[in-house]
Short mmCIF file of C-alpha atoms and ligand atoms in Angstrom, two decimals:
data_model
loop_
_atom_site.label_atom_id
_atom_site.label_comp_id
_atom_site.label_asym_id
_atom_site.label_seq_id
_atom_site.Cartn_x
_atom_site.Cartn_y
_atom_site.Cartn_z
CA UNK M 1 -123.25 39.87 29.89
CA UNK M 2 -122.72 40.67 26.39
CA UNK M 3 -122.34 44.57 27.63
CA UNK M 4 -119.57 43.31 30.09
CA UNK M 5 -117.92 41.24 26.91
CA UNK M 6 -117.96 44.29 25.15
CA UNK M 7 -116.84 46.82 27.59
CA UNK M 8 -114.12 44.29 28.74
CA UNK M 9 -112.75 43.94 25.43
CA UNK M 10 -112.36 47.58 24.08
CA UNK M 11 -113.59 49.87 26.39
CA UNK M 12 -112.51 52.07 29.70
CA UNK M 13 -115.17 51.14 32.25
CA UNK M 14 -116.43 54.03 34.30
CA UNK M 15 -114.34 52.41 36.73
CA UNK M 16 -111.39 52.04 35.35
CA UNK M 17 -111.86 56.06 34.23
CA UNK M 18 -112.30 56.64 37.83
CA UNK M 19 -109.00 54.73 38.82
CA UNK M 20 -107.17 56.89 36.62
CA UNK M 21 -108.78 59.85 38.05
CA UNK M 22 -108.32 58.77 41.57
CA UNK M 23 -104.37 57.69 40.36
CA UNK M 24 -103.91 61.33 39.37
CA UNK M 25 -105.50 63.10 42.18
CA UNK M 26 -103.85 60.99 44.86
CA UNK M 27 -100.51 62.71 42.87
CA UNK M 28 -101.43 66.47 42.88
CA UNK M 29 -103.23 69.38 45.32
CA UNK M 30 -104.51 70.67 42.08
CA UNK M 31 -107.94 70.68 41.26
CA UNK M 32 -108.46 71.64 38.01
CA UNK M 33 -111.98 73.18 36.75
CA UNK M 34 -109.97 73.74 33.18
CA UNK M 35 -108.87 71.19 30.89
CA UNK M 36 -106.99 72.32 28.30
CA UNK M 37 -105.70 69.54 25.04
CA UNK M 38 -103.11 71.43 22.94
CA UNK M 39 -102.81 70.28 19.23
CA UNK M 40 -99.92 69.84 16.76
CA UNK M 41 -97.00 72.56 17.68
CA UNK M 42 -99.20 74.19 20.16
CA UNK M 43 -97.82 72.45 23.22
CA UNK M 44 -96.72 75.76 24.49
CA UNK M 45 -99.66 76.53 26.31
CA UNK M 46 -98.51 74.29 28.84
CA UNK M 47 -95.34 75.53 29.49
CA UNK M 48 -96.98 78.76 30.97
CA UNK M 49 -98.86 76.80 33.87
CA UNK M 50 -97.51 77.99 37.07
CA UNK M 51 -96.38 75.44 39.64
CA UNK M 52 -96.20 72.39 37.16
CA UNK M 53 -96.76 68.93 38.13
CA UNK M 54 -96.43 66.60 35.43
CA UNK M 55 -97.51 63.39 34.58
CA UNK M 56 -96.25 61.47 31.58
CA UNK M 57 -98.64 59.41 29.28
CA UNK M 58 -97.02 56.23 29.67
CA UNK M 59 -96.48 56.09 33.82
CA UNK M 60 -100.46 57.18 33.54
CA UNK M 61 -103.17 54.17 34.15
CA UNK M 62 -104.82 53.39 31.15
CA UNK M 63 -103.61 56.22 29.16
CA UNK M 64 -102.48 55.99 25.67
CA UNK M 65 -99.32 57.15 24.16
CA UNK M 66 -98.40 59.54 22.09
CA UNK M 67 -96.65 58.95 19.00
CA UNK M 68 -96.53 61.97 16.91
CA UNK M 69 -93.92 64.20 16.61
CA UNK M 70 -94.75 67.63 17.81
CA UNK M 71 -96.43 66.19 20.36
CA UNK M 72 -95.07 65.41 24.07
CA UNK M 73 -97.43 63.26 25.48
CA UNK M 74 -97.61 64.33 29.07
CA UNK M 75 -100.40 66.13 31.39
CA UNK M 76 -99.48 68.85 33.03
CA UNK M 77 -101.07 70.08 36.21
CA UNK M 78 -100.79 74.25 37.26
CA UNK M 79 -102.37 77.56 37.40
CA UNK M 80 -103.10 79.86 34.70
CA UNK M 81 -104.00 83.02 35.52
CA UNK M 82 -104.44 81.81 39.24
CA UNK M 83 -107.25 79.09 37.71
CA UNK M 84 -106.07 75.43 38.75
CA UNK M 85 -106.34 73.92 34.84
CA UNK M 86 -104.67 70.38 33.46
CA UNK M 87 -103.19 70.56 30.81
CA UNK M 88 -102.78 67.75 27.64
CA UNK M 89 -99.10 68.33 26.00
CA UNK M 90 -99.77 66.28 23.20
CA UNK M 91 -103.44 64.41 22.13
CA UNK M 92 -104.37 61.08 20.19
CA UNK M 93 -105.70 60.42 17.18
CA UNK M 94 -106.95 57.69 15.03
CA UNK M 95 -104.55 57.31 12.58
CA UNK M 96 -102.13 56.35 15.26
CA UNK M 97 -104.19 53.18 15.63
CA UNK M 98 -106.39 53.76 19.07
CA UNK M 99 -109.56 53.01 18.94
CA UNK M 100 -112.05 56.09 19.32
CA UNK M 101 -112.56 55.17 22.60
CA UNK M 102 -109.33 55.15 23.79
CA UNK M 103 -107.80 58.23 22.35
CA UNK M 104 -111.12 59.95 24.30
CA UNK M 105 -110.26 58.46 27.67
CA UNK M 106 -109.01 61.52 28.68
CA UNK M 107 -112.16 63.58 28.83
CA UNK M 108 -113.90 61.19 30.73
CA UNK M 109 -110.78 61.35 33.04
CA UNK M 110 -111.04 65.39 32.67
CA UNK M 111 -114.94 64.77 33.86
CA UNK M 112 -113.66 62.41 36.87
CA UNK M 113 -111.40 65.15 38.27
CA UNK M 114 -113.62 68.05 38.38
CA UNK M 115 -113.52 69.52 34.89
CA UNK M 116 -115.93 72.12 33.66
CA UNK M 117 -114.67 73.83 30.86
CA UNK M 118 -112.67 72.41 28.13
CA UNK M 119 -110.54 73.97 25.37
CA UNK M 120 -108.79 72.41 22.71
CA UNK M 121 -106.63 73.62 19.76
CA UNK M 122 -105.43 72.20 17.09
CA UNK M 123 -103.88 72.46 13.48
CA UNK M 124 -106.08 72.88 10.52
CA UNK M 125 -106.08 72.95 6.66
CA UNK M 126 -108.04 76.33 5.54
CA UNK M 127 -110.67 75.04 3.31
CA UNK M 128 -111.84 78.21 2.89
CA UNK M 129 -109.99 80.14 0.12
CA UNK M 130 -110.26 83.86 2.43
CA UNK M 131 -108.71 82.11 5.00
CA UNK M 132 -104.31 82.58 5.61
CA UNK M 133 -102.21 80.46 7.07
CA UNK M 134 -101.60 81.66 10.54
CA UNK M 135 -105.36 82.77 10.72
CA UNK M 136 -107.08 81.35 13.92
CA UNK M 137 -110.70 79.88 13.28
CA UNK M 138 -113.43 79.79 16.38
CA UNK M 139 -115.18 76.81 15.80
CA UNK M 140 -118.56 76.88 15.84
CA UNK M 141 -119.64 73.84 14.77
CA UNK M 142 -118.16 70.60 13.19
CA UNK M 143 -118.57 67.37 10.80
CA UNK M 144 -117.96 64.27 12.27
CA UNK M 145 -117.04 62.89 9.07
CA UNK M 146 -115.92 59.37 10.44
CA UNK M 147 -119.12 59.42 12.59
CA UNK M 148 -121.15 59.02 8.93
CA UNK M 149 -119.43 55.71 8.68
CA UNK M 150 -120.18 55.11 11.82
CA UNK M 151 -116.97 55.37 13.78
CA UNK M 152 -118.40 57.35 16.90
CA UNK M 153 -116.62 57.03 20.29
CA UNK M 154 -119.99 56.97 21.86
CA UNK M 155 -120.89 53.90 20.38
CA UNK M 156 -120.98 51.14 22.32
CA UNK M 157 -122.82 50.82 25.51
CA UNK M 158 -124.12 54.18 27.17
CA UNK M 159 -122.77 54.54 31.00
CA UNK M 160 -125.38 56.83 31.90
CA UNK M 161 -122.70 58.19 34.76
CA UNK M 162 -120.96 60.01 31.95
CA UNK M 163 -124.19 61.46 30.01
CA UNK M 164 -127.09 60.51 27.79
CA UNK M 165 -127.61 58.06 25.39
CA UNK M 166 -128.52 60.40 21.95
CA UNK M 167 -126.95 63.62 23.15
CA UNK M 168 -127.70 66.70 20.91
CA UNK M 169 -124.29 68.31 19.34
CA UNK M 170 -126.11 71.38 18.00
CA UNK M 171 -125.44 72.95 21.19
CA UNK M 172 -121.64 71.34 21.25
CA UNK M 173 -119.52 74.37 20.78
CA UNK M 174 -120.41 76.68 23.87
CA UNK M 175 -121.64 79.99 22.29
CA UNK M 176 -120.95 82.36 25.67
CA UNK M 177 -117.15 81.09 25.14
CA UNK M 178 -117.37 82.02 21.68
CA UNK M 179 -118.23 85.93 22.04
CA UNK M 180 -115.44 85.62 24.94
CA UNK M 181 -113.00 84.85 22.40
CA UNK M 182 -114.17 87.56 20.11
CA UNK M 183 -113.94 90.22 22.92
CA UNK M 184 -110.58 88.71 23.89
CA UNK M 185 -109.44 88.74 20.51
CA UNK M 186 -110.35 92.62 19.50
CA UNK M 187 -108.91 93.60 22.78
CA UNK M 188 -105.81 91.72 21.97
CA UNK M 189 -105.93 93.23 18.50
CA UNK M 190 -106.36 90.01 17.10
CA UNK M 191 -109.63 90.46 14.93
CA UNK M 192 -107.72 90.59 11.27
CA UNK M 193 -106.49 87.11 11.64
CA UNK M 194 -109.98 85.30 13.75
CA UNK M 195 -112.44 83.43 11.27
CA UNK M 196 -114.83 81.37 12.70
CA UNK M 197 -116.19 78.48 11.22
CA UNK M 198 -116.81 74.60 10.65
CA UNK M 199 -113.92 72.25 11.31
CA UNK M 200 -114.43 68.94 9.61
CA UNK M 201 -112.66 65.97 10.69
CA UNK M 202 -111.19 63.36 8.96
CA UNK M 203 -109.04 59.67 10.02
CA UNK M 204 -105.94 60.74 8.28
CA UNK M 205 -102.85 60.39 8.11
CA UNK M 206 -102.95 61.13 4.61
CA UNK M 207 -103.68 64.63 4.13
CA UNK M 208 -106.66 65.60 1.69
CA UNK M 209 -106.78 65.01 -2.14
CA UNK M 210 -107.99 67.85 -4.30
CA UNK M 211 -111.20 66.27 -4.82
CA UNK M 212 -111.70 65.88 -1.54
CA UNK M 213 -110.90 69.17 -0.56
CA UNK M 214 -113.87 70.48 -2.80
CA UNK M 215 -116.24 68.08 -1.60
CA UNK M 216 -115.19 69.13 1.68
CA UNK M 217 -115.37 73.08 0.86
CA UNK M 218 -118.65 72.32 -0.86
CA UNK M 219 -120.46 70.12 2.44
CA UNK M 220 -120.12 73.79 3.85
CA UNK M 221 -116.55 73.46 5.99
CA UNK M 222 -114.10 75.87 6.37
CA UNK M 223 -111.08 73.78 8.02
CA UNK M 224 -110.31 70.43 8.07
CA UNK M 225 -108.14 68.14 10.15
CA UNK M 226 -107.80 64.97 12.18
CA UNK M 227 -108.43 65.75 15.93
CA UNK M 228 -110.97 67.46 18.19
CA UNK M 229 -114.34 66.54 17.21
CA UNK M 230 -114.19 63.21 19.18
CA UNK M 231 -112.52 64.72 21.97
CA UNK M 232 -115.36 67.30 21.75
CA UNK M 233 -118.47 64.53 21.87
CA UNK M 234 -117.39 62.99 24.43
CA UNK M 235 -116.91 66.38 26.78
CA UNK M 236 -120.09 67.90 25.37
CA UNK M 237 -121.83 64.33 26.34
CA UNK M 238 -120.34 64.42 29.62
CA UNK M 239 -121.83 68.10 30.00
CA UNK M 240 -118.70 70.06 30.18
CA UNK M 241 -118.45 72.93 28.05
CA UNK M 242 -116.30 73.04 25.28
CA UNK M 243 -114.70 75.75 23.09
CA UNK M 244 -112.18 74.94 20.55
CA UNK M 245 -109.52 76.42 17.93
CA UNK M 246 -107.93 76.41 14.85
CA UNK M 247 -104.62 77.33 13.71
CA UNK M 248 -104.87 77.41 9.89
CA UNK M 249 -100.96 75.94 9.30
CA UNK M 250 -101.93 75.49 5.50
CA UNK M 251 -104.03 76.45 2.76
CA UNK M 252 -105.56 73.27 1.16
CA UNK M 253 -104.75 72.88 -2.36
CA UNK M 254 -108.01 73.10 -4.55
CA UNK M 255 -106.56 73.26 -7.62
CA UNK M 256 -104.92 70.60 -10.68
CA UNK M 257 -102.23 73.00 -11.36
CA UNK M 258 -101.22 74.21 -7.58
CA UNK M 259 -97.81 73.19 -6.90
CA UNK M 260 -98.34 73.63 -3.26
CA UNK M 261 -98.68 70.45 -1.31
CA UNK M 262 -100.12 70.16 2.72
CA UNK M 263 -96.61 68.67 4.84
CA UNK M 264 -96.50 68.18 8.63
CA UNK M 265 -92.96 70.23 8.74
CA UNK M 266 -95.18 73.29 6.88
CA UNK M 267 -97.84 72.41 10.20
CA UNK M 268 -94.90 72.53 12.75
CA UNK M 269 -93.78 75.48 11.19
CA UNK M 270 -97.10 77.72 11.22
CA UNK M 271 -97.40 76.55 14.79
CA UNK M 272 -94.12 78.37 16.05
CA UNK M 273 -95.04 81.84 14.24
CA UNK M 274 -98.58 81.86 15.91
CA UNK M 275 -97.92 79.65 18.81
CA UNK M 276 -97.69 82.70 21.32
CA UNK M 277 -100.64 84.35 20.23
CA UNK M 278 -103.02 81.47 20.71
CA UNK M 279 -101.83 80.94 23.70
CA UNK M 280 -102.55 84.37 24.95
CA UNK M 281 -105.92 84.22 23.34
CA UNK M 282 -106.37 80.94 25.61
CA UNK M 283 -105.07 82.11 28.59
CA UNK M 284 -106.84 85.98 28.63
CA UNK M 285 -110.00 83.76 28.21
CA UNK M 286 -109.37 81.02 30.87
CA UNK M 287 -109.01 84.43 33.52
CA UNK M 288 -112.01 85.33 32.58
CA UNK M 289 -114.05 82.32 32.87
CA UNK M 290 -116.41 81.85 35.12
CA UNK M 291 -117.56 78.62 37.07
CA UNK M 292 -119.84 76.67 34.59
CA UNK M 293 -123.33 75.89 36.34
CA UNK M 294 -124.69 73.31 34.01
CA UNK M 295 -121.37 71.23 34.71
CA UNK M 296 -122.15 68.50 37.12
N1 HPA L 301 -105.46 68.45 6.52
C1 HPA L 301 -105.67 67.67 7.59
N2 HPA L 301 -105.13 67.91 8.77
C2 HPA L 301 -104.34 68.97 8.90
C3 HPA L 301 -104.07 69.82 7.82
C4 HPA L 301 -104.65 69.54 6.56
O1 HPA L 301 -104.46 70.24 5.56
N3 HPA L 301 -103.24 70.79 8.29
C5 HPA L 301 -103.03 70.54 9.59
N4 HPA L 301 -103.69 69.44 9.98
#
């Protein structure tokens, strides 16, 4: 009873996942196998889906909105590379005023339509002072910052439909997908601009102080922004494989007497120079992926 309460009053029910699922694929032929959630200024990616059917955010069931600017908040259904993938043209985040839950709907909706592999990009502050801004970062593992004070979009009750109730995330960042994207990227010749590293996530919208930028540096990450890791825990505890980037758009400022100071324009910006080759590093992987086993 007090489950139902709960789930009534601020979660997507398994069912009402699965009516947006069966809303969408009562829409398109496409079956995707590839979800794809593109972050700040790196929308692109779905612009070079073949045979695009698109859905916006607010004609979809139970989706959020989208209320950032470089973001378009639609899904976009195509081909890449002759794989059937769905596409997100804009994500949510906390700061916009979601809950967790909500602005992770989509992966359970992903999971509901046949999903196995996800990708996700976003926009990150380089922590890490041999980082440059238009560097790309694999991540290989993250910190759930707003997870310590216990803002986790698993909490709540566990549908056992979607996955586990403790699920591990030391295995969250799919390792085979990694060394793809370090083949990919030396064959591209991409290698002097790939790090790989930890992506920390914060609420936002305020971007980082200085102090908080060393703590951060010093806690052992390398990027830090306010997206993907939720989207991440809820794909990895719905058993779909996930692989994720980072476009470094800015170095953080570590020091007193740096006059440099993070803005979303400076994000945008970084974005459109490196835009293209992120998405080519996403799409040369997605035609080489193969069909993901331990997805059920
Ligand atoms: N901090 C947080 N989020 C970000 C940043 C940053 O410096 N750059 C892009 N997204």
């Amino acid at each position: 009873m007090l489950e139902q309460k709960m789930s009534s009053l601020s979660f997507d029910s398994y069912e009402d996942c699965q009516a947006t699922a069966d809303w969408l694929l009562s829409r398109t032929k496409v079956r995707p196998t590839v979800g794809i959630v593109c972050g700040s200024g790196l929308g692109g990616l779905a612009e070079i889906l073949k045979d695009p059917e698109v859905f916006k955010y607010s004609d979809i069931p139970n989706f959020p909105q989208s209320t950032v600017h470089g973001h378009a908040g639609q899904l976009v259904f195509g081909t890449l590379k002759g794989k059937p993938c769905v596409c997100m043209q804009g994500r949510f985040h906390l700061y916009e005023g979601y809950s967790i839950q909500k602005i992770t709907l989509p992966m359970r909706v992903f999971k509901l339509i046949g999903v196995e592999t996800v990708i996700l990009t976003n926009a990150a502050g380089g922590l890490n002072q041999n980082y440059n801004v238009g560097d790309i970062m694999i991540i290989k593992d993250h910190i759930n910052m707003p997870g310590f004070a216990g803002v986790n979009p698993l909490t709540g009750p566990n549908d056992e439909r979607f996955g586990v109730r403790f699920p591990s995330m030391s295995d969250a960042y799919d390792r085979k997908l990694q060394q793809l994207a370090h083949d990919v990227a030396s064959e591209l010749g991409y290698s002097n601009f790939l790090q790989e590293g930890v992506y920390c996530v914060l609420g936002g919208p305020c971007f980082e102080t200085i102090a908080e930028c060393r703590m951060l540096r010093s806690l052992g990450a390398d990027a830090v922004g306010m997206s993907t890791v939720h989207e991440v825990i809820v794909a990895h505890h719905a058993r779909m494989r996930c692989f994720a980037l980072s476009l470094i758009t800015n170095k953080s400022v570590m020091e007193y007497d740096s006059q440099e100071k993070a803005s979303h324009e400076e994000v945008l910006e970084t974005g459109r120079m490196r835009a293209e080759k992120l998405e080519k590093l996403v799409s040369t992987m997605v035609a080489r992926l193969e069909h993901n086993p331990s997805s059920q």
